[in-house]
PDB file of C-alpha atoms in Angstrom:
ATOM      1  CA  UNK X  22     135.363 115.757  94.605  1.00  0.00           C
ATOM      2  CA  UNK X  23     138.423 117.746  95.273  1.00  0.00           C
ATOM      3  CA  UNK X  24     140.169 119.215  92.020  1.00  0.00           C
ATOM      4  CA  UNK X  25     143.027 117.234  91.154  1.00  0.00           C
ATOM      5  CA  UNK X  26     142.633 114.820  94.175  1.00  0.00           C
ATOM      6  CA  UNK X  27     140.171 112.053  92.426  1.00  0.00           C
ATOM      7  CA  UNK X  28     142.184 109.009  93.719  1.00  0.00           C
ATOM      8  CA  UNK X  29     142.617 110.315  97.635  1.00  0.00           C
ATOM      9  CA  UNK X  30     141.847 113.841  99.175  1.00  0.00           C
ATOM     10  CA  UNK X  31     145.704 115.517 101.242  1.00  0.00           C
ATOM     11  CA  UNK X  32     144.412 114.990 104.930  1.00  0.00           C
ATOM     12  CA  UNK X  33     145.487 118.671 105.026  1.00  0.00           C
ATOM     13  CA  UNK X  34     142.608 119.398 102.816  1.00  0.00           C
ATOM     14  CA  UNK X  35     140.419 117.077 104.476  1.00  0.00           C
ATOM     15  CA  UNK X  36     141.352 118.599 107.812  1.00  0.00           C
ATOM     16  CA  UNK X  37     139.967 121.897 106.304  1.00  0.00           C
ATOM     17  CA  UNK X  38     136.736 120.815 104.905  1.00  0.00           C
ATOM     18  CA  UNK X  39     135.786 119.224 107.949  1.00  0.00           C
ATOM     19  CA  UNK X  40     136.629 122.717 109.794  1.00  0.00           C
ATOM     20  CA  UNK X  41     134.601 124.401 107.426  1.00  0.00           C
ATOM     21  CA  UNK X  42     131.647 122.285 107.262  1.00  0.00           C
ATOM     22  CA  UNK X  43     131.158 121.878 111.027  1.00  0.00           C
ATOM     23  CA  UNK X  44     130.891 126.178 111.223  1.00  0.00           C
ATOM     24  CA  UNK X  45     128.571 125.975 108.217  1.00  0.00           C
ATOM     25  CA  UNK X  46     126.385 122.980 109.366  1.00  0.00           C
ATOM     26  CA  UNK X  47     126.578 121.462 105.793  1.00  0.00           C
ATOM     27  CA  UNK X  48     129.419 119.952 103.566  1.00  0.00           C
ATOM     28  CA  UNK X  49     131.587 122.676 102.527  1.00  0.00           C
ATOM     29  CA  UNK X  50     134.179 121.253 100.093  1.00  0.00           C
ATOM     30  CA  UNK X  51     137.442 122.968  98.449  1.00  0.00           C
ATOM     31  CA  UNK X  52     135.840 122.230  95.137  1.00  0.00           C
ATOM     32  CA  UNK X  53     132.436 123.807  96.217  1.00  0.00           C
ATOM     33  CA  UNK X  54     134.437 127.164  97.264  1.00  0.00           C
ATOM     34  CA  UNK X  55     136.199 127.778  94.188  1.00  0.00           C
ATOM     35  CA  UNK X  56     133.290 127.248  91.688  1.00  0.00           C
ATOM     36  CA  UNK X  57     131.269 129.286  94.033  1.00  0.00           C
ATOM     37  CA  UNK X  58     133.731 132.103  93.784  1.00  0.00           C
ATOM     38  CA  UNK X  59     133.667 131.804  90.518  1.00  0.00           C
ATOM     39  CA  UNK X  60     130.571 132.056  89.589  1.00  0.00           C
ATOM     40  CA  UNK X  61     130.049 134.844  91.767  1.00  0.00           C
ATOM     41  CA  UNK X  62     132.967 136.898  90.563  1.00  0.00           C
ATOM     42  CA  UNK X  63     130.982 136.139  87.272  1.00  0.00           C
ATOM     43  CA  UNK X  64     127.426 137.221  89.106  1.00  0.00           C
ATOM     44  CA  UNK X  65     129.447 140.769  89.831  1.00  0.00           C
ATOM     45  CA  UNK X  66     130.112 141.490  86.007  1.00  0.00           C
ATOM     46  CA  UNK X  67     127.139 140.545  85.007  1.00  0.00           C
ATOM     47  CA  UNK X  68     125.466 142.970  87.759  1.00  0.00           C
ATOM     48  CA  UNK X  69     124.744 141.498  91.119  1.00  0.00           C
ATOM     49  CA  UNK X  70     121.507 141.252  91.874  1.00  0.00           C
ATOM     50  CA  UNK X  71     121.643 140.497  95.636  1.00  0.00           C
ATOM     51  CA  UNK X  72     121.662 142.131  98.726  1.00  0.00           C
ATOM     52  CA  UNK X  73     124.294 142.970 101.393  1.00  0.00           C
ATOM     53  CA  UNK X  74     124.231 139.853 103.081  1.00  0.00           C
ATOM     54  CA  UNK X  75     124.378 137.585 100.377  1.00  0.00           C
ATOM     55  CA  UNK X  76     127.280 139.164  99.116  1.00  0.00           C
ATOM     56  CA  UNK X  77     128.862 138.952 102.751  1.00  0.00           C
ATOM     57  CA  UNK X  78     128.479 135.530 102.402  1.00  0.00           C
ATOM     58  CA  UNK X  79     130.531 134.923  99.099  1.00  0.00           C
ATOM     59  CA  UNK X  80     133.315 137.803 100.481  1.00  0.00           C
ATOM     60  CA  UNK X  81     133.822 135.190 103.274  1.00  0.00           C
ATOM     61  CA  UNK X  82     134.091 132.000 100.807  1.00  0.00           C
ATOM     62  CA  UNK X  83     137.372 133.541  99.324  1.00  0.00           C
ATOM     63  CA  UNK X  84     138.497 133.848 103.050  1.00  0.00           C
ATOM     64  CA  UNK X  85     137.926 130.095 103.418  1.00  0.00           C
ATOM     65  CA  UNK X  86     140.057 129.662  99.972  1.00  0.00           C
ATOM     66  CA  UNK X  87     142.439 132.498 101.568  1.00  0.00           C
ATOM     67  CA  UNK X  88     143.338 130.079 104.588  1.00  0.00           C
ATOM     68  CA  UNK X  89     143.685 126.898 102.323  1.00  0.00           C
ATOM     69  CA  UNK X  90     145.698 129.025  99.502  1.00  0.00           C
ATOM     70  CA  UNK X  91     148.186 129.728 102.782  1.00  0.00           C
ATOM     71  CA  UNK X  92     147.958 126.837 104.321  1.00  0.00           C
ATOM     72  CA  UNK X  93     148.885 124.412 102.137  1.00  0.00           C
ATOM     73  CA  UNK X  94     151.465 124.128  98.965  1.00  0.00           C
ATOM     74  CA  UNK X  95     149.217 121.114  97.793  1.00  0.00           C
ATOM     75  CA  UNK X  96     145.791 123.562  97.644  1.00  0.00           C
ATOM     76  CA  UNK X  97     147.879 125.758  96.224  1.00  0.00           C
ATOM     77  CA  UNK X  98     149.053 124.364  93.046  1.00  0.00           C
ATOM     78  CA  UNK X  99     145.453 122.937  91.815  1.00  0.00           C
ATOM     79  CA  UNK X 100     143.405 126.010  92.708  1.00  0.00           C
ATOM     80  CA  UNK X 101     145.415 129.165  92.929  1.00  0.00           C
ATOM     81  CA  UNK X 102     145.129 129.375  88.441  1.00  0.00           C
ATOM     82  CA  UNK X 103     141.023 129.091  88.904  1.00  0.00           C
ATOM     83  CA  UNK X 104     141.145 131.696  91.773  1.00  0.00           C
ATOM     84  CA  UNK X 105     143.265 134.393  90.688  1.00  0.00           C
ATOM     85  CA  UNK X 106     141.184 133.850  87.289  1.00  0.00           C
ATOM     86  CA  UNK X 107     138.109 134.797  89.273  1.00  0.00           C
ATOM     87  CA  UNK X 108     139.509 137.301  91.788  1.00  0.00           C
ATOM     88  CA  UNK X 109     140.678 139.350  88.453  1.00  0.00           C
ATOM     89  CA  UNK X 110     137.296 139.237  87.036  1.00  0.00           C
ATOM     90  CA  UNK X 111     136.031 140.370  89.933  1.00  0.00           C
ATOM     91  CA  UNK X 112     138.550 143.374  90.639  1.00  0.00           C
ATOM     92  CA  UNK X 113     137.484 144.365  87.195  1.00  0.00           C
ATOM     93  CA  UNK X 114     133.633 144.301  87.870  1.00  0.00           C
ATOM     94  CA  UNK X 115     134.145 146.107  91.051  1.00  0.00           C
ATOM     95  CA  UNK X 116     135.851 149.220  92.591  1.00  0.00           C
ATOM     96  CA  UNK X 117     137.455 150.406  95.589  1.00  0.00           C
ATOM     97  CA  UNK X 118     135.694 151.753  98.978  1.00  0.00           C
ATOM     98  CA  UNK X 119     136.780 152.806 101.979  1.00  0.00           C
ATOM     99  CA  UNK X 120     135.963 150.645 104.271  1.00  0.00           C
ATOM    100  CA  UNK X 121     135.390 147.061 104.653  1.00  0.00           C
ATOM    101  CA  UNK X 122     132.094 145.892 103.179  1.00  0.00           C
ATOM    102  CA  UNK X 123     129.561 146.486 106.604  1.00  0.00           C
ATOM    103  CA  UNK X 124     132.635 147.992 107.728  1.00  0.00           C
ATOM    104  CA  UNK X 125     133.992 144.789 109.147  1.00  0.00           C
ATOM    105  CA  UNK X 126     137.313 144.957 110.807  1.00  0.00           C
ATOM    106  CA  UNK X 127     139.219 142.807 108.475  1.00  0.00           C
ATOM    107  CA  UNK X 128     142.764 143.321 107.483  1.00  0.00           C
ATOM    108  CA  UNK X 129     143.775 144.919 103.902  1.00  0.00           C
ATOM    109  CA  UNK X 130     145.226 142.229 102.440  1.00  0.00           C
ATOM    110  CA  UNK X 131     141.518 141.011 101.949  1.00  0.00           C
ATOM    111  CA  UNK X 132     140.801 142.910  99.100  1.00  0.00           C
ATOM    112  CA  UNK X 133     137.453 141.604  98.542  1.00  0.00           C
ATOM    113  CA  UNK X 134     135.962 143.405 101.675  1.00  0.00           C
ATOM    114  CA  UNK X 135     137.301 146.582 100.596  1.00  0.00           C
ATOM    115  CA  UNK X 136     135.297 146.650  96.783  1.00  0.00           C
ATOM    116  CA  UNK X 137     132.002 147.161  95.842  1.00  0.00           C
ATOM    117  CA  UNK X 138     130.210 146.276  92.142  1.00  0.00           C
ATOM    118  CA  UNK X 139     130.108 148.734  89.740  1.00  0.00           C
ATOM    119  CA  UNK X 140     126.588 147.133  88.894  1.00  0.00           C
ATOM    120  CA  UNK X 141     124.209 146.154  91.028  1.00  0.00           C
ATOM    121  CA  UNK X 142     120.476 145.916  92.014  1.00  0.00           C
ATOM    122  CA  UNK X 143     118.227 147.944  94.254  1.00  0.00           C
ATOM    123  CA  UNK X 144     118.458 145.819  97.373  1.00  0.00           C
ATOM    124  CA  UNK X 145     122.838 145.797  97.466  1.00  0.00           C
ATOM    125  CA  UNK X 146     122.812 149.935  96.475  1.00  0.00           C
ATOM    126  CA  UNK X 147     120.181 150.583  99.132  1.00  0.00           C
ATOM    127  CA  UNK X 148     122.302 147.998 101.349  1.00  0.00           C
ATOM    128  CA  UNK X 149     125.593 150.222 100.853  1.00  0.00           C
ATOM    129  CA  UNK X 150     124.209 154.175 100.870  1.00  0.00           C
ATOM    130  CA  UNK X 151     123.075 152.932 104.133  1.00  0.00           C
ATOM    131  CA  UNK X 152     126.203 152.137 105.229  1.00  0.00           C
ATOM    132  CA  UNK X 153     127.992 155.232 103.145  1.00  0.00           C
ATOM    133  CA  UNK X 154     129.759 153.011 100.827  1.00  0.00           C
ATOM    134  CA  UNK X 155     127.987 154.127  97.564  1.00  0.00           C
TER     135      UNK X 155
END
């Protein structure tokens, strides 16, 4: 279910879940990306334990919550509180790097890509020396 939407889900929305879910061959849901970001940016302070590619893929679930943050007024005022509640955590658990995460051309205003944990396991610190970003 969609936060805040339990009688009927903004076609806007819908129209964006349906986007999503046909590039991710499974149901991807507004609901489904902000818990996910937040319990990664709650993975991150505990000390993530992935590798590069997992964390990839959570960087590019707050781009999906990016384009339905600025796309819609409606998404807006039921998630933004829970995200910027999670993207602080995670600026707090993380710091700065030069370049995008697998130095993906992405533009600055997508913070995420540009931080690294201050914590994390073998496989993600391995991941980044190799790419000069720890």
């Amino acid at each position: 279910m969609t936060p805040g939407f339990e009688n009927s889900v903004p076609e806007e929305i819908k129209a964006l879940e349906q986007h999503w879910s046909g590039r991710a061959r499974h149901r991807v849901t507004l609901e489904g990306l902000v818990s996910a970001w937040e319990a990664f940016s709650l993975d991150v302070a505990a000390g993530y334990r992935a590798g590069v590619y997992d964390y990839t893929n959570e960087l590019s679930r707050r781009d999906m919550l990016a384009q339905a943050i600025d796309t819609s007024q409606t998404v807006r005022s039921q998630v933004a509180a829970r995200v910027e509640v999670a993207d602080a955590r995670l600026q707090a658990a993380t710091v700065p790097t030069e370049a995008a995460i697998q130095h993906l051309h992405v533009d600055r205003v997508r913070w995420w890509w540009f931080r690294r944990p201050l914590s994390a396991g073998r496989e993600l610190v391995d991941d980044l020396k190799r790419e000069g970003q720890w």
